[in-house]
Short mmCIF file of N, CA, C and O in Angstrom, two decimals:
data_model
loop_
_atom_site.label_atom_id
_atom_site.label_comp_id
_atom_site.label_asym_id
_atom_site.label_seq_id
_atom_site.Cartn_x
_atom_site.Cartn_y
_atom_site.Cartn_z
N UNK A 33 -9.80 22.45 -54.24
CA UNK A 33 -9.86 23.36 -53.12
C UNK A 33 -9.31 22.66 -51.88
O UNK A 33 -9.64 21.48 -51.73
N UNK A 34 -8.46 23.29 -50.89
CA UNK A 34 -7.87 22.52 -49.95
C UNK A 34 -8.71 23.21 -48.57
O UNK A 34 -8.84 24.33 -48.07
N UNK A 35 -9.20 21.74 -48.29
CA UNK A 35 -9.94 21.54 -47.26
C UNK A 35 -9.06 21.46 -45.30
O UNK A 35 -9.44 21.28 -44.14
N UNK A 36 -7.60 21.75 -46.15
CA UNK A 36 -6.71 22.57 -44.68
C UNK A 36 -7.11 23.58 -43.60
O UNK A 36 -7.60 24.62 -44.05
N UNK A 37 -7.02 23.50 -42.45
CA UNK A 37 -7.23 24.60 -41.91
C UNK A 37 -6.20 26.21 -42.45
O UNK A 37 -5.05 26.25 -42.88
N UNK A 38 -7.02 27.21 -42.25
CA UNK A 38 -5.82 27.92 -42.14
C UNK A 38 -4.83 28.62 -44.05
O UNK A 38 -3.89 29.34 -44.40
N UNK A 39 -5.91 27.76 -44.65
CA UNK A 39 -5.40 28.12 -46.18
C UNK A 39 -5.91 28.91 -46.69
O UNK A 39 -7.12 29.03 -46.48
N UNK A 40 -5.34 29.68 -47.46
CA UNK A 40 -6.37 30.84 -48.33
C UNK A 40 -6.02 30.29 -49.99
O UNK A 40 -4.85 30.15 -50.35
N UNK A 41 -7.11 30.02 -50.85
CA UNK A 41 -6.85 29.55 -52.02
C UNK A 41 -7.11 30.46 -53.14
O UNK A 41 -8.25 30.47 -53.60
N UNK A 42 -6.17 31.26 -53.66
CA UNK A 42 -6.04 32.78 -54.52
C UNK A 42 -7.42 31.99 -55.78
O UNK A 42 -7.72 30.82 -56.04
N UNK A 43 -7.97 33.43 -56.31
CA UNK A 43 -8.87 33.05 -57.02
C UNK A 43 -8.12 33.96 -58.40
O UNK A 43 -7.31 34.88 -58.24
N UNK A 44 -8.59 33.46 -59.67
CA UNK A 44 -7.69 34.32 -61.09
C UNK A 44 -8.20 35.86 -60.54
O UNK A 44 -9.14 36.19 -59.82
N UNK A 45 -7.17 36.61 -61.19
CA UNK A 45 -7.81 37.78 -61.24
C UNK A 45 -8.84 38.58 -62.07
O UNK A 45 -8.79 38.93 -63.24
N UNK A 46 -9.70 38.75 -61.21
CA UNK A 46 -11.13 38.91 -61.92
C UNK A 46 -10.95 40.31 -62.93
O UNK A 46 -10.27 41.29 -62.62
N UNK A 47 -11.58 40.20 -63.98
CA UNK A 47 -11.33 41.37 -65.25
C UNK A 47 -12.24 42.87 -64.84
O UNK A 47 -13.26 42.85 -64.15
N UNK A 48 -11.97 43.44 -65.10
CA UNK A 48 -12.31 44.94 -64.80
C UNK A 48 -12.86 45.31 -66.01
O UNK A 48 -12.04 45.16 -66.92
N UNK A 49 -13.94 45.75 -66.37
CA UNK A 49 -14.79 45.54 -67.15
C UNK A 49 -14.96 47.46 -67.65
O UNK A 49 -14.75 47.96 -68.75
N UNK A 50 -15.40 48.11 -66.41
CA UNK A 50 -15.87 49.68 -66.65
C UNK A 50 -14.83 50.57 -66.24
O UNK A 50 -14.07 50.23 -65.33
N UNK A 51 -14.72 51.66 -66.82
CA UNK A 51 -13.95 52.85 -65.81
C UNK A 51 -14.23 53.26 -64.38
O UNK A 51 -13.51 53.81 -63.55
N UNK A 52 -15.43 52.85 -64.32
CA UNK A 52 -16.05 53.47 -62.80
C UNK A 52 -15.41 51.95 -61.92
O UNK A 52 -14.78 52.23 -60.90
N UNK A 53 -15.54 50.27 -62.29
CA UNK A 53 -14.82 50.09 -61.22
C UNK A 53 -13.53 49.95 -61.38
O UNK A 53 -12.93 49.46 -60.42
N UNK A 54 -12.85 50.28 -62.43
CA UNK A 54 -11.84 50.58 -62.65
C UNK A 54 -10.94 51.76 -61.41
O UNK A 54 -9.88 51.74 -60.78
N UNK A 55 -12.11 52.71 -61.56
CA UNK A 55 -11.60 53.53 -60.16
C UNK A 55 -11.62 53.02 -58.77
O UNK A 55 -10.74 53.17 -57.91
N UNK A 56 -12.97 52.26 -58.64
CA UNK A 56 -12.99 51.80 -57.61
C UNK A 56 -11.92 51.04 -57.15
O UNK A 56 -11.28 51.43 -56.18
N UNK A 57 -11.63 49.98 -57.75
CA UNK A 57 -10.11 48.97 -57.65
C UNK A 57 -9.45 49.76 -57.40
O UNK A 57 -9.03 49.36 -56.31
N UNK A 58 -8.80 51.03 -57.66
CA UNK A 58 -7.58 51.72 -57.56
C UNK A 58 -7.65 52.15 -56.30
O UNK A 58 -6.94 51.87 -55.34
N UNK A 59 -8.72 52.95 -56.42
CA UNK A 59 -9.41 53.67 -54.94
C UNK A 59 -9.09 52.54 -53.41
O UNK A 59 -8.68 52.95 -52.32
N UNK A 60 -9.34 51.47 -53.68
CA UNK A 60 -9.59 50.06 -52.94
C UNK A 60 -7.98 49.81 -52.47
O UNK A 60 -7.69 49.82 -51.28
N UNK A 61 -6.99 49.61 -53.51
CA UNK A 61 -5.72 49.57 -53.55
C UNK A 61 -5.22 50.12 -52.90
O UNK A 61 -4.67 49.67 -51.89
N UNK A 62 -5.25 51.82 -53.38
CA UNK A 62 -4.85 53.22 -52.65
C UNK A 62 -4.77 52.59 -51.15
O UNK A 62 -3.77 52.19 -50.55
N UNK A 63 -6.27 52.64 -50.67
CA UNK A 63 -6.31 52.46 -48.89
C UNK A 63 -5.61 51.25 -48.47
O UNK A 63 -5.12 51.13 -47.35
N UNK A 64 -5.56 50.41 -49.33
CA UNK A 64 -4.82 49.12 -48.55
C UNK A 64 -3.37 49.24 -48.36
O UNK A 64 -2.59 48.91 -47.47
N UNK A 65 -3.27 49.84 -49.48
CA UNK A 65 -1.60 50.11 -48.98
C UNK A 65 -1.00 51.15 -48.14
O UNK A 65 0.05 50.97 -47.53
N UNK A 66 -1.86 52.51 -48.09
CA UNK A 66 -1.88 53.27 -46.98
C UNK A 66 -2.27 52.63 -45.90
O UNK A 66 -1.90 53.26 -44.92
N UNK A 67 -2.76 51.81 -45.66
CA UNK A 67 -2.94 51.42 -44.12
C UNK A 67 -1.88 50.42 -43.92
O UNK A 67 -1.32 50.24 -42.84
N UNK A 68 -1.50 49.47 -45.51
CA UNK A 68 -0.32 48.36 -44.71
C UNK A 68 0.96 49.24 -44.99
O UNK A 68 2.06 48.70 -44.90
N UNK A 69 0.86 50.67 -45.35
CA UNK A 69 2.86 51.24 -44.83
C UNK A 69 2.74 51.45 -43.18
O UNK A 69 3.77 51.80 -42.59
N UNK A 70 1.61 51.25 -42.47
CA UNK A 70 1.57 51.76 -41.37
C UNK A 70 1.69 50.58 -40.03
O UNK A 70 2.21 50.53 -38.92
N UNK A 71 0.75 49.57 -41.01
CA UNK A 71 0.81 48.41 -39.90
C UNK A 71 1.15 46.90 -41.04
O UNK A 71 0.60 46.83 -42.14
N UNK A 72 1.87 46.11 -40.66
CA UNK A 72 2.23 45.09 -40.66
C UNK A 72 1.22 44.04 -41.78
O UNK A 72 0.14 43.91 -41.20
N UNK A 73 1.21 43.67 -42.43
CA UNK A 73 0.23 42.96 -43.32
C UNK A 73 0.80 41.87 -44.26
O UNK A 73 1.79 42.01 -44.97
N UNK A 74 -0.13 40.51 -44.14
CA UNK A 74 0.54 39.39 -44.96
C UNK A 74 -0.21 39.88 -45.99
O UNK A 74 -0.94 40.84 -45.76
N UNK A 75 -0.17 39.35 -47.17
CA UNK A 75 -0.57 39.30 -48.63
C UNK A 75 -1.84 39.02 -48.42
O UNK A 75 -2.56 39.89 -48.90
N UNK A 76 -2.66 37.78 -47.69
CA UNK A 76 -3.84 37.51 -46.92
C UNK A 76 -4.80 38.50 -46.49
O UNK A 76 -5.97 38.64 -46.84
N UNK A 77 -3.98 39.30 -45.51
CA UNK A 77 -4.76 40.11 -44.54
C UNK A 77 -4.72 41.49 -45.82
O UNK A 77 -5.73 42.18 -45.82
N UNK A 78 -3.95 41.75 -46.56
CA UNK A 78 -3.94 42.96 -47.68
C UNK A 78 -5.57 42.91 -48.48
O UNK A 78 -6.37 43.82 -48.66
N UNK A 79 -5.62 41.53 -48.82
CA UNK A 79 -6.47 40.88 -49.78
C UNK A 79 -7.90 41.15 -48.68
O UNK A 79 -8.59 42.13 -48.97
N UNK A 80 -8.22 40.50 -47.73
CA UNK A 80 -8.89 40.72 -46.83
C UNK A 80 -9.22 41.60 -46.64
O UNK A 80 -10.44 41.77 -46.51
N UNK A 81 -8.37 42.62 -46.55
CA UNK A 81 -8.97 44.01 -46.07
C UNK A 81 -9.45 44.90 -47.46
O UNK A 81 -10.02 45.99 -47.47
N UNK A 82 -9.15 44.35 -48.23
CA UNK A 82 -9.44 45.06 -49.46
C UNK A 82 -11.16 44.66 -50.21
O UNK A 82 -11.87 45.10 -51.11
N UNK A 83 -11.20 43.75 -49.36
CA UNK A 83 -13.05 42.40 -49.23
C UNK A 83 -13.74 43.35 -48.40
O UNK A 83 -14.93 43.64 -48.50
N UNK A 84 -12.94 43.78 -47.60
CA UNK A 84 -13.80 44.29 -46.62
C UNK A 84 -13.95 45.53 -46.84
O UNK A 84 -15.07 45.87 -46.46
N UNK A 85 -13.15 46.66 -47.41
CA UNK A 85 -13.56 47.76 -47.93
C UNK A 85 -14.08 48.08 -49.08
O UNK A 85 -14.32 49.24 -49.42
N UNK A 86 -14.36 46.72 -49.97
CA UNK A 86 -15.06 46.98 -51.27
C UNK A 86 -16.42 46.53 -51.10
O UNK A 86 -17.19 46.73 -52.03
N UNK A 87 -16.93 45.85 -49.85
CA UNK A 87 -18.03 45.70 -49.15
C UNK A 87 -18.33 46.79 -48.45
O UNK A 87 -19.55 46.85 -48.28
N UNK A 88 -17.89 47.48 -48.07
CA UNK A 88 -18.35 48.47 -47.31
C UNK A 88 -18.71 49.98 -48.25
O UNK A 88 -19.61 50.79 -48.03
N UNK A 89 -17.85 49.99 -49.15
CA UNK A 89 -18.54 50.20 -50.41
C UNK A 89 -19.78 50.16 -51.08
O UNK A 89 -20.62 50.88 -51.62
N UNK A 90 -19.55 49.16 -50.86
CA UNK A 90 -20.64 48.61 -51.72
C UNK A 90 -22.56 48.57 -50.92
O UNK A 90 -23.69 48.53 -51.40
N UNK A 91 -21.93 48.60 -49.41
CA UNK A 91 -23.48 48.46 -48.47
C UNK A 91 -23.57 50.22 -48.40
O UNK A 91 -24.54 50.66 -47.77
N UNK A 92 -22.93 50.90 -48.81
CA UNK A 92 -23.36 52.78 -48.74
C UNK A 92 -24.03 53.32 -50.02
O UNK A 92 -24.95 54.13 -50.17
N UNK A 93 -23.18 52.54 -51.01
CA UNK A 93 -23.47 53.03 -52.89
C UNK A 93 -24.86 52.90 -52.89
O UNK A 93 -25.38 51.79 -52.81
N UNK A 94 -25.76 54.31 -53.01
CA UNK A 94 -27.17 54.59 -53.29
C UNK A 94 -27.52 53.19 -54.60
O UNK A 94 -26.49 52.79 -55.15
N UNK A 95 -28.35 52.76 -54.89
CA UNK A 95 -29.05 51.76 -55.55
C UNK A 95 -30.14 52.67 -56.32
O UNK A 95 -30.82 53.39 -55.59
N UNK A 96 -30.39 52.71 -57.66
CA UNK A 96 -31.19 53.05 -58.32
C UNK A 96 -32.59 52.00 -57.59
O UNK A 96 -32.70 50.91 -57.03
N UNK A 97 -33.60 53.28 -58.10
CA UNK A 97 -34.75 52.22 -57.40
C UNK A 97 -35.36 51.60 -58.38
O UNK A 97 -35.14 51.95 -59.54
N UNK A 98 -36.36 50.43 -58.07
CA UNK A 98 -36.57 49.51 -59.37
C UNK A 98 -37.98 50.17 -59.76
O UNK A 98 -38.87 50.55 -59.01
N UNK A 99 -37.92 50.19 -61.19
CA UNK A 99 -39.41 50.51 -61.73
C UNK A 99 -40.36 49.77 -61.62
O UNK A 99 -40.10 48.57 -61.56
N UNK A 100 -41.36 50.07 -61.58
CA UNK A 100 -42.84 48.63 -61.80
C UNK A 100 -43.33 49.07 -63.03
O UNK A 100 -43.46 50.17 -63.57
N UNK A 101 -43.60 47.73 -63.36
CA UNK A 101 -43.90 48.00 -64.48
C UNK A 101 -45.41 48.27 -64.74
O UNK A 101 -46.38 48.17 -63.99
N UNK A 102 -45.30 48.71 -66.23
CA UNK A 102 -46.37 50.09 -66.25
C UNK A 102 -47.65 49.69 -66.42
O UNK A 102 -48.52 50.47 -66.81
N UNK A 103 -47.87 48.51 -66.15
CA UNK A 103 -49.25 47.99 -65.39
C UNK A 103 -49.63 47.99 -63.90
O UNK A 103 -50.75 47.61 -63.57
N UNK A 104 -48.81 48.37 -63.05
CA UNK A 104 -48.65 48.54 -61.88
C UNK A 104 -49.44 49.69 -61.12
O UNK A 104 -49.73 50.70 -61.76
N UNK A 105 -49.75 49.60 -60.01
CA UNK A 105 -50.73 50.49 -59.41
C UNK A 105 -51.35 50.05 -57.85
O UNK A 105 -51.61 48.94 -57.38
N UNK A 106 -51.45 51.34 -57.31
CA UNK A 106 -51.89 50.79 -55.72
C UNK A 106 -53.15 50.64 -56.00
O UNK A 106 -53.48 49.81 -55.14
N UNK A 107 -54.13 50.89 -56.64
CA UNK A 107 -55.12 50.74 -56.84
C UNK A 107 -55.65 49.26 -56.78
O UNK A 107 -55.06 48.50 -57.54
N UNK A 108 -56.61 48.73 -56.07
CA UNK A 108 -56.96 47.04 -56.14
C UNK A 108 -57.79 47.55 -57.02
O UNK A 108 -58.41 48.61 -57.04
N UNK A 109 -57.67 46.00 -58.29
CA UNK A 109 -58.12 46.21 -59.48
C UNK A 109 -59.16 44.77 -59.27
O UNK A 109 -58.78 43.65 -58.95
N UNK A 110 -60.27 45.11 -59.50
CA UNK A 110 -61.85 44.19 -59.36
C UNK A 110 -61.41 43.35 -60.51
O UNK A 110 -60.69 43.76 -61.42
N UNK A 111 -62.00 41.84 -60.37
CA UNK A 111 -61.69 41.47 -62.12
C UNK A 111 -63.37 41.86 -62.53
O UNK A 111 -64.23 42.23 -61.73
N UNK A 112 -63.52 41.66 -63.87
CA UNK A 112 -64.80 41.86 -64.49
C UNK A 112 -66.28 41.27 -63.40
O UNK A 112 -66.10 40.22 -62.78
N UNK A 113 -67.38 41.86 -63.28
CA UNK A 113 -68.35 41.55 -63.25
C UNK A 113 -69.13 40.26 -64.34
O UNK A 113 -70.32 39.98 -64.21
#
């Protein structure tokens, strides 16, 4: 890893595993390149902005909520007498 200022060090390209982020990637793509036919963009700042909209993504996408498990209960439970 180069400890340069100012370097960006490409990482492999990570495998795409499902159809759903399969869309997402595309979806992700789509906007980056609609926004760089408009304004000016290194390969860097493409990549970047594509971090930053798959994060932003990602902080809206509803989250299933977690189960407790089925010993669980608001109830305070006494131990034995």
């Amino acid at each position: 890893m180069s400890t340069e200022l100012g370097t960006v060090t490409p990482l492999p390209p990570r495998m795409i595993t499902t159809p759903t982020r399969q869309q997402r990637s595309n979806a992700i793509r789509s906007a980056v390149d609609q926004f760089a036919a408009r304004v000016d963009l290194t390969p860097a700042q493409r990549h970047l902005l594509g971090l930053v909209i798959d994060e932003a993504i990602e902080a809206v996408t509803p989250r299933p909520s977690t189960l407790a498990p089925g010993n669980a209960s608001n109830e305070t439970m006494l131990p034995p007498a």
